Coordinates of C-alpha atoms and ligand atoms in Angstrom, one line a residue:
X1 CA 109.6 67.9 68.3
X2 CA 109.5 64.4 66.8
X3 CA 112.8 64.5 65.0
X4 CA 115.9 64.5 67.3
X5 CA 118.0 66.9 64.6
X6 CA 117.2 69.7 62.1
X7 CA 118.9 68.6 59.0
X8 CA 115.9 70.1 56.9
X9 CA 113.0 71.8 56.9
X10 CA 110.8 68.7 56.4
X11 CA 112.3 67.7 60.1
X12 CA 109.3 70.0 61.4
X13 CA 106.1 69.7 61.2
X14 CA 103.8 72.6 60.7
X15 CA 102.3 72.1 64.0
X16 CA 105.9 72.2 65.5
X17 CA 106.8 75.3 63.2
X18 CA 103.8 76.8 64.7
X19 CA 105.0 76.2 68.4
X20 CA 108.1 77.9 67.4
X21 CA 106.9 80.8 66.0
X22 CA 104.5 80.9 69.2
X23 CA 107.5 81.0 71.3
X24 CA 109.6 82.7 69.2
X25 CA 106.8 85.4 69.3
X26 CA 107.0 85.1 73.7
X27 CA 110.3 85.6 74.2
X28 CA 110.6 88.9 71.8
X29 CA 107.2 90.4 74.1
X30 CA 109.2 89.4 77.2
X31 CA 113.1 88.3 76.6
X32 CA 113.6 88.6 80.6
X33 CA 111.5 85.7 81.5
X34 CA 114.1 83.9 79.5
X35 CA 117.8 85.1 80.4
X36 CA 117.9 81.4 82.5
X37 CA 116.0 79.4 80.1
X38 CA 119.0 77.7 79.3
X39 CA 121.2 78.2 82.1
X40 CA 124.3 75.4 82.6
X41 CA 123.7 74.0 78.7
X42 CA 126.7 74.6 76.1
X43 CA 126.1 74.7 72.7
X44 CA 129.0 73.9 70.1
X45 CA 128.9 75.6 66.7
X46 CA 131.5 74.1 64.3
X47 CA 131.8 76.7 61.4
X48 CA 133.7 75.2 58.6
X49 CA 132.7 77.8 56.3
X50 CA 132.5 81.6 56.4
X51 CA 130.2 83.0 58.4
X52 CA 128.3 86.4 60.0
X53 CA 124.3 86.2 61.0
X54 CA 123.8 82.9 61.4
X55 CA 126.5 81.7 63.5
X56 CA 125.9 85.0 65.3
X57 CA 123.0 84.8 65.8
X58 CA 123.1 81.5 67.0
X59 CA 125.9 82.4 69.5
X60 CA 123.9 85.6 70.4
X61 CA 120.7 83.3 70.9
X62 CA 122.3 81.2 73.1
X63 CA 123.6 83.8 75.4
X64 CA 120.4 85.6 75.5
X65 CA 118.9 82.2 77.0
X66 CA 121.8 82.1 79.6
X67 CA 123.7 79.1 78.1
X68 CA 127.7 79.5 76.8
X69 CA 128.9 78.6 73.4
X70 CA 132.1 76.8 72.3
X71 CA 133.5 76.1 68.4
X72 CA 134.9 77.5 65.8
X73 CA 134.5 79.7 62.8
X74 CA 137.2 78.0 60.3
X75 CA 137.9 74.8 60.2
X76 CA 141.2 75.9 59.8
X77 CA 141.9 76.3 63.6
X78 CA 140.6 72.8 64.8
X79 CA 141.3 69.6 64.3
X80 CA 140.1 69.3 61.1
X81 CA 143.1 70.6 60.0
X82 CA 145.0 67.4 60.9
X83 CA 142.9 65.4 58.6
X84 CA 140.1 64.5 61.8
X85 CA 136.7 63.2 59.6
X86 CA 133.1 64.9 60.7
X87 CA 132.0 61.7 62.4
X88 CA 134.7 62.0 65.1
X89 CA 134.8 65.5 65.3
X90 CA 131.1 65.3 65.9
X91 CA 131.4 62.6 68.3
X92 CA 134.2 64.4 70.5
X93 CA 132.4 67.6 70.8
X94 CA 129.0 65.7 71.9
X95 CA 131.1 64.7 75.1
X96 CA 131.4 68.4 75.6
X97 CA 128.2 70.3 74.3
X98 CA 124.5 69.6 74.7
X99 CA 123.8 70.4 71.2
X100 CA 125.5 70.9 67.8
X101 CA 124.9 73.4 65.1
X102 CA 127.1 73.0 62.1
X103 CA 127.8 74.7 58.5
X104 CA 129.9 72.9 55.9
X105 CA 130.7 73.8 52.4
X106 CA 130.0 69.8 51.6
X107 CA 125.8 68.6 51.3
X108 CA 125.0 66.3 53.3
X109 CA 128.0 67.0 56.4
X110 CA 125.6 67.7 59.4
X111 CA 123.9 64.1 58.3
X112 CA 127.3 62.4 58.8
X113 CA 128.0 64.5 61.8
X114 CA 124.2 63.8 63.3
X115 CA 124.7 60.1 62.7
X116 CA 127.7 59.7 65.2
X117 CA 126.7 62.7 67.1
X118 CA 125.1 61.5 71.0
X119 CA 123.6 65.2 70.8
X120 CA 121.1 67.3 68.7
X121 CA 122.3 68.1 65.4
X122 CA 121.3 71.5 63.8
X123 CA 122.5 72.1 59.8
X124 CA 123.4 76.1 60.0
X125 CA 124.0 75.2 56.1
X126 CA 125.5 72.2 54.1
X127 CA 127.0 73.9 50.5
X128 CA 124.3 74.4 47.7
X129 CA 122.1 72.1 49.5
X130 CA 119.5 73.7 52.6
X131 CA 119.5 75.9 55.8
X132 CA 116.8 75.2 57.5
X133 CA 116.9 78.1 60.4
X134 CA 117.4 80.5 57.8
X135 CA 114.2 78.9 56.3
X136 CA 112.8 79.5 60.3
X137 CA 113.9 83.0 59.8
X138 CA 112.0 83.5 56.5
X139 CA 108.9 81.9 58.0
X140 CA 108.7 83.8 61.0
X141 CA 109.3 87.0 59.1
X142 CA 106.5 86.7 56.6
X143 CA 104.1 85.7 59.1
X144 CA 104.7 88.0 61.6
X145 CA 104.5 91.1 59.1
X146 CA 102.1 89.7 56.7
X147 CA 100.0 87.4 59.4
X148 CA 100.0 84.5 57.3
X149 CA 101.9 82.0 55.8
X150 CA 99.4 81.0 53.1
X151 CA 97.7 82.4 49.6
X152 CA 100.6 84.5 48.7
X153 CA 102.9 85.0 45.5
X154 CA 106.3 84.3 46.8
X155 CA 109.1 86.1 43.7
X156 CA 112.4 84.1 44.4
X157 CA 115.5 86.1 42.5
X158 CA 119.3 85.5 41.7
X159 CA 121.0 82.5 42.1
X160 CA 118.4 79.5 42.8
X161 CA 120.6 76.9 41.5
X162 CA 123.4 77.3 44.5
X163 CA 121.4 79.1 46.9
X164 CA 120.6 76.8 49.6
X165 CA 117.5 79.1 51.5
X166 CA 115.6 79.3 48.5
X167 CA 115.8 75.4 48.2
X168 CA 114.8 75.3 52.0
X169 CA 112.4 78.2 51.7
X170 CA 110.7 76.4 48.9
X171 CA 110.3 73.1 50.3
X172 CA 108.7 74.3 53.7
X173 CA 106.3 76.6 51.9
X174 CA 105.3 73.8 50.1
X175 CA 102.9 72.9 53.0
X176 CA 100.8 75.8 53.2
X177 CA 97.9 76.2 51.2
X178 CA 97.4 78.3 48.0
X179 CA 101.7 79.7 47.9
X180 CA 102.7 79.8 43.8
X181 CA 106.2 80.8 43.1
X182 CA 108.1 82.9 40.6
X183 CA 111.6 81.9 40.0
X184 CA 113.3 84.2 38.6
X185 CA 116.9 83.8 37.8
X186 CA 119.4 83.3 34.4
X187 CA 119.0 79.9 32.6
X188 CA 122.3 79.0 34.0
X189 CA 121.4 79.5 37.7
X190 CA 117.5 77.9 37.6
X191 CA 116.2 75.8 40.3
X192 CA 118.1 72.5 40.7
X193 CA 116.0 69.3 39.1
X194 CA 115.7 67.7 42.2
X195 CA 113.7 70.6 43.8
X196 CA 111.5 71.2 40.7
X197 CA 110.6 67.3 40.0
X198 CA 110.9 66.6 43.7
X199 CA 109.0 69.1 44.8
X200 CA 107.3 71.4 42.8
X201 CA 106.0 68.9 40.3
X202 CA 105.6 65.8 43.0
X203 CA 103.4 68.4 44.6
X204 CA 101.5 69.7 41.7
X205 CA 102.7 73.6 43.2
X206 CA 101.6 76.4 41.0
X207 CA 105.5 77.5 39.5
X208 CA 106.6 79.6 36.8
X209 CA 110.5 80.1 35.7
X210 CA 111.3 84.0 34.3
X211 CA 114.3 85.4 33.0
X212 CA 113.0 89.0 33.6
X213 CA 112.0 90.8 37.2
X214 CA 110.2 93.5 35.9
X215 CA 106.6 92.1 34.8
X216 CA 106.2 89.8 37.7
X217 CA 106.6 92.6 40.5
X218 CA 103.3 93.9 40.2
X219 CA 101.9 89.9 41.3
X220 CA 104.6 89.3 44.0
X221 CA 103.6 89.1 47.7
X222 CA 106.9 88.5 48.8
X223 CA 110.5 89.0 46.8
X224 CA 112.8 87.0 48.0
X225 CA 116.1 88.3 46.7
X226 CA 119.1 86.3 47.1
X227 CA 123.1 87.0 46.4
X228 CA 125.0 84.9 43.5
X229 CA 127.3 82.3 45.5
X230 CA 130.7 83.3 44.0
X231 CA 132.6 80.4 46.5
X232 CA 130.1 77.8 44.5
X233 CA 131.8 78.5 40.8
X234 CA 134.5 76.5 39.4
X235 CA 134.8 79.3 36.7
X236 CA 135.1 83.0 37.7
X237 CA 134.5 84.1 34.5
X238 CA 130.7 82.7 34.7
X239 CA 130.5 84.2 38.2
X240 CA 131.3 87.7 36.8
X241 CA 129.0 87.2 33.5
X242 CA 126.2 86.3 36.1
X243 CA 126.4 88.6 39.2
X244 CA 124.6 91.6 38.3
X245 CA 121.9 90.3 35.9
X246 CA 119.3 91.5 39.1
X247 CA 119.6 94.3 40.3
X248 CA 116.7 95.6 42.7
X249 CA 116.7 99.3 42.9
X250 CA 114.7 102.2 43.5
X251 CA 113.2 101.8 39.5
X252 CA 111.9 98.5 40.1
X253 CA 110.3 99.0 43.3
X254 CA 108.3 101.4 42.1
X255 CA 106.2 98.8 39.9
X256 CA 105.9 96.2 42.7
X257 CA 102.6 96.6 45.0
X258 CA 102.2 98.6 47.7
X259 CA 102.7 95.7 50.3
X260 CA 105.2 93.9 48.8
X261 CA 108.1 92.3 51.3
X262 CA 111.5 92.4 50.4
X263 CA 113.5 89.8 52.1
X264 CA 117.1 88.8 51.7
X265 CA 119.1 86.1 53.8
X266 CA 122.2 88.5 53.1
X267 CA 124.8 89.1 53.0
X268 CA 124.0 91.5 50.3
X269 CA 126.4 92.0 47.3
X270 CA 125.0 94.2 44.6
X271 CA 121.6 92.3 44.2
X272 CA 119.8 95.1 46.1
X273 CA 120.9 98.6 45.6
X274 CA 121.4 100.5 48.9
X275 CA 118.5 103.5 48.2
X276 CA 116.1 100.5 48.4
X277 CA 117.0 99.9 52.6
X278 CA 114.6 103.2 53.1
X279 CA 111.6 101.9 51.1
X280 CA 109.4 100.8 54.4
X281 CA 109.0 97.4 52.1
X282 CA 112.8 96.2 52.5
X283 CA 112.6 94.0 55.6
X284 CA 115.9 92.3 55.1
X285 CA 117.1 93.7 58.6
X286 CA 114.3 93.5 60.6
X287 CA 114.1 89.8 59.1
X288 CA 117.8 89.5 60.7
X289 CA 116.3 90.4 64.2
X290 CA 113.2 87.6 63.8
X291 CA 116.5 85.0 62.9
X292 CA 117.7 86.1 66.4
X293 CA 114.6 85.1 68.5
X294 CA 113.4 82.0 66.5
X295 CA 116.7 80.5 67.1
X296 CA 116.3 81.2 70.6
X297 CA 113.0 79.2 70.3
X298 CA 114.5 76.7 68.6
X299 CA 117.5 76.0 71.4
X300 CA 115.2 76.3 74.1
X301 CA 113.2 73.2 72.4
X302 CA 115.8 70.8 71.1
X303 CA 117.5 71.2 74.5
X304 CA 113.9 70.4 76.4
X305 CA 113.1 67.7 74.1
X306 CA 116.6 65.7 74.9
X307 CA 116.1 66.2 78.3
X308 CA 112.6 64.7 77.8
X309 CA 114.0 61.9 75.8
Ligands
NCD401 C1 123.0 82.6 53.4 C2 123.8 81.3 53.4 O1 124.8 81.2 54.1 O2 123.4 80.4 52.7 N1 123.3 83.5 54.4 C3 122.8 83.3 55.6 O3 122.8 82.2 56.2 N2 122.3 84.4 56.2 C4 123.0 83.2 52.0 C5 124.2 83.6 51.4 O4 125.3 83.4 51.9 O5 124.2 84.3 50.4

């Protein structure tokens, strides 16, 4: 891995996503041969925002590969509450840990923190902004089920304006041949500019911006639902107005294709109706258990890479 930190998706290469997935795919055949992968390494994971799968998952990873975790999961309890800035924090915990993996409500924190930081730096999530290893997650969900990460209409659903994986999501399947996009969301909650001029257009990607879910099912390969970010409004009122227009339930999944993968970062709110978990389409869960493993894939590799460097 080139890149010292994961800060974005961009920080990987598809040949070094491919290694991952490789991996990733190794250790679920055979999760034995790995219980000491990591043995004697400590991983930090400073949580300054809520938190279930990822840091989780992380924490889980890391055990699985026979290293220990410190940190915390509110900022709250640490230092941070004395007024301590990200660059020292960072710095102090890289005396203790081998590799950092942070979520912040502010873009941008995990650069400050990977900029003083004398370890690896992973972004778990910085606000509105990207989450690259839930992005790894996505990947390695759609490729394992569908065996390919190319030629496919990807349906992306709810709040694309704050949510950070769909801004990830997009930007990493913007490498792979033939992938056109339906955003679908409210006019207030569209695509920020700097993924649709930065990306979408810079990249002449095949995009289209709906209001409605209904018409496009029947096209989508994958649906990519996603939960309106109530912590990211200043108004409540807008939040409420807003947090229902999509709802996914048993109705609408009845005009989407056969083969059609439902994926959701969660956690879910109201965004998919619970009769929708039995349809053998929703994969939101099973895409949980793929976030497990490529993180473990992910550790195993930063960790080698600063012991090669
Ligand atoms: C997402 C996040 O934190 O951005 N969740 C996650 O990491 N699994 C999505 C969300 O919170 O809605």
């Amino acid at each position: 891995m080139e890149s010292k930190n994961l800060l974005e998706p961009m920080d990987l290469t598809v040949e070094e996503l491919e290694e991952l997935f490789d991996l990733a795919g190794e250790i679920m055949e055979a999760p034995e041969k790995y219980t000491a992968a990591c043995k004697g390494k400590l991983m930090a994971t400073l949580f300054y925002e809520p938190s279930t799968r990822t840091r989780f998952s992380f924490e889980a990873a890391m055990l699985r590969l026979g290293g220990q975790n410190i940190g915390f999961s509110e900022a709250g309890s640490s230092s941070v509450a004395k007024g301590e800035s990200i660059a020292d924090t960072a710095r102090t915990v890289s005396c203790y840990a081998d590799l950092i993996v942070m979520r912040h409500p502010k873009e941008g924190a995990p650069r400050v923190a990977a900029n003083s930081a004398r370890v690896p730096v992973i972004n778990a999530g910085d606000g509105g902004h990207q989450h690259p290893t839930q992005t790894l997650t996505d990947l390695m969900t759609i490729r394992s089920l569908r065996g390919s990460l190319s030629h496919m209409t990807v349906g992306l659903c709810g709040d694309l304006k704050f949510g950070r994986t769909v801004h990830s999501l997009i930007k990493a399947l913007s490498r792979y041949e033939g992938v056109s996009f339906v955003l679908i969301s409210p006019e207030e909650l569209r695509i920020p500019d700097y993924v649709r001029k930065e990306i979408l257009d810079k990249k002449g990607l095949d995009y289209r911006e709906v209001e409605q879910m209904d018409e496009i099912l029947p096209e989508l390969d994958v649906l990519y639902m996603t939960r309106v970010q109530k912590e990211r409004f200043f108004n409540e009122e807008d939040y409420i107005r807003l947090k229902d227009r999509f709802i996914l339930d048993e109705e609408k999944m009845a005009l989407a294709g056969e083969k059609m993968m439902v994926l959701h970062p969660l956690p879910r709110v109201n965004e998919i109706a619970v009769e929708v978990d039995k349809d053998p389409r929703a994969l939101y869960f099973e895409q949980a258990r793929y976030g497990m493993y490529i993180r473990m894939a992910l550790i195993m590799t930063m960790l080698q890479e600063k012991r090669r460097g």
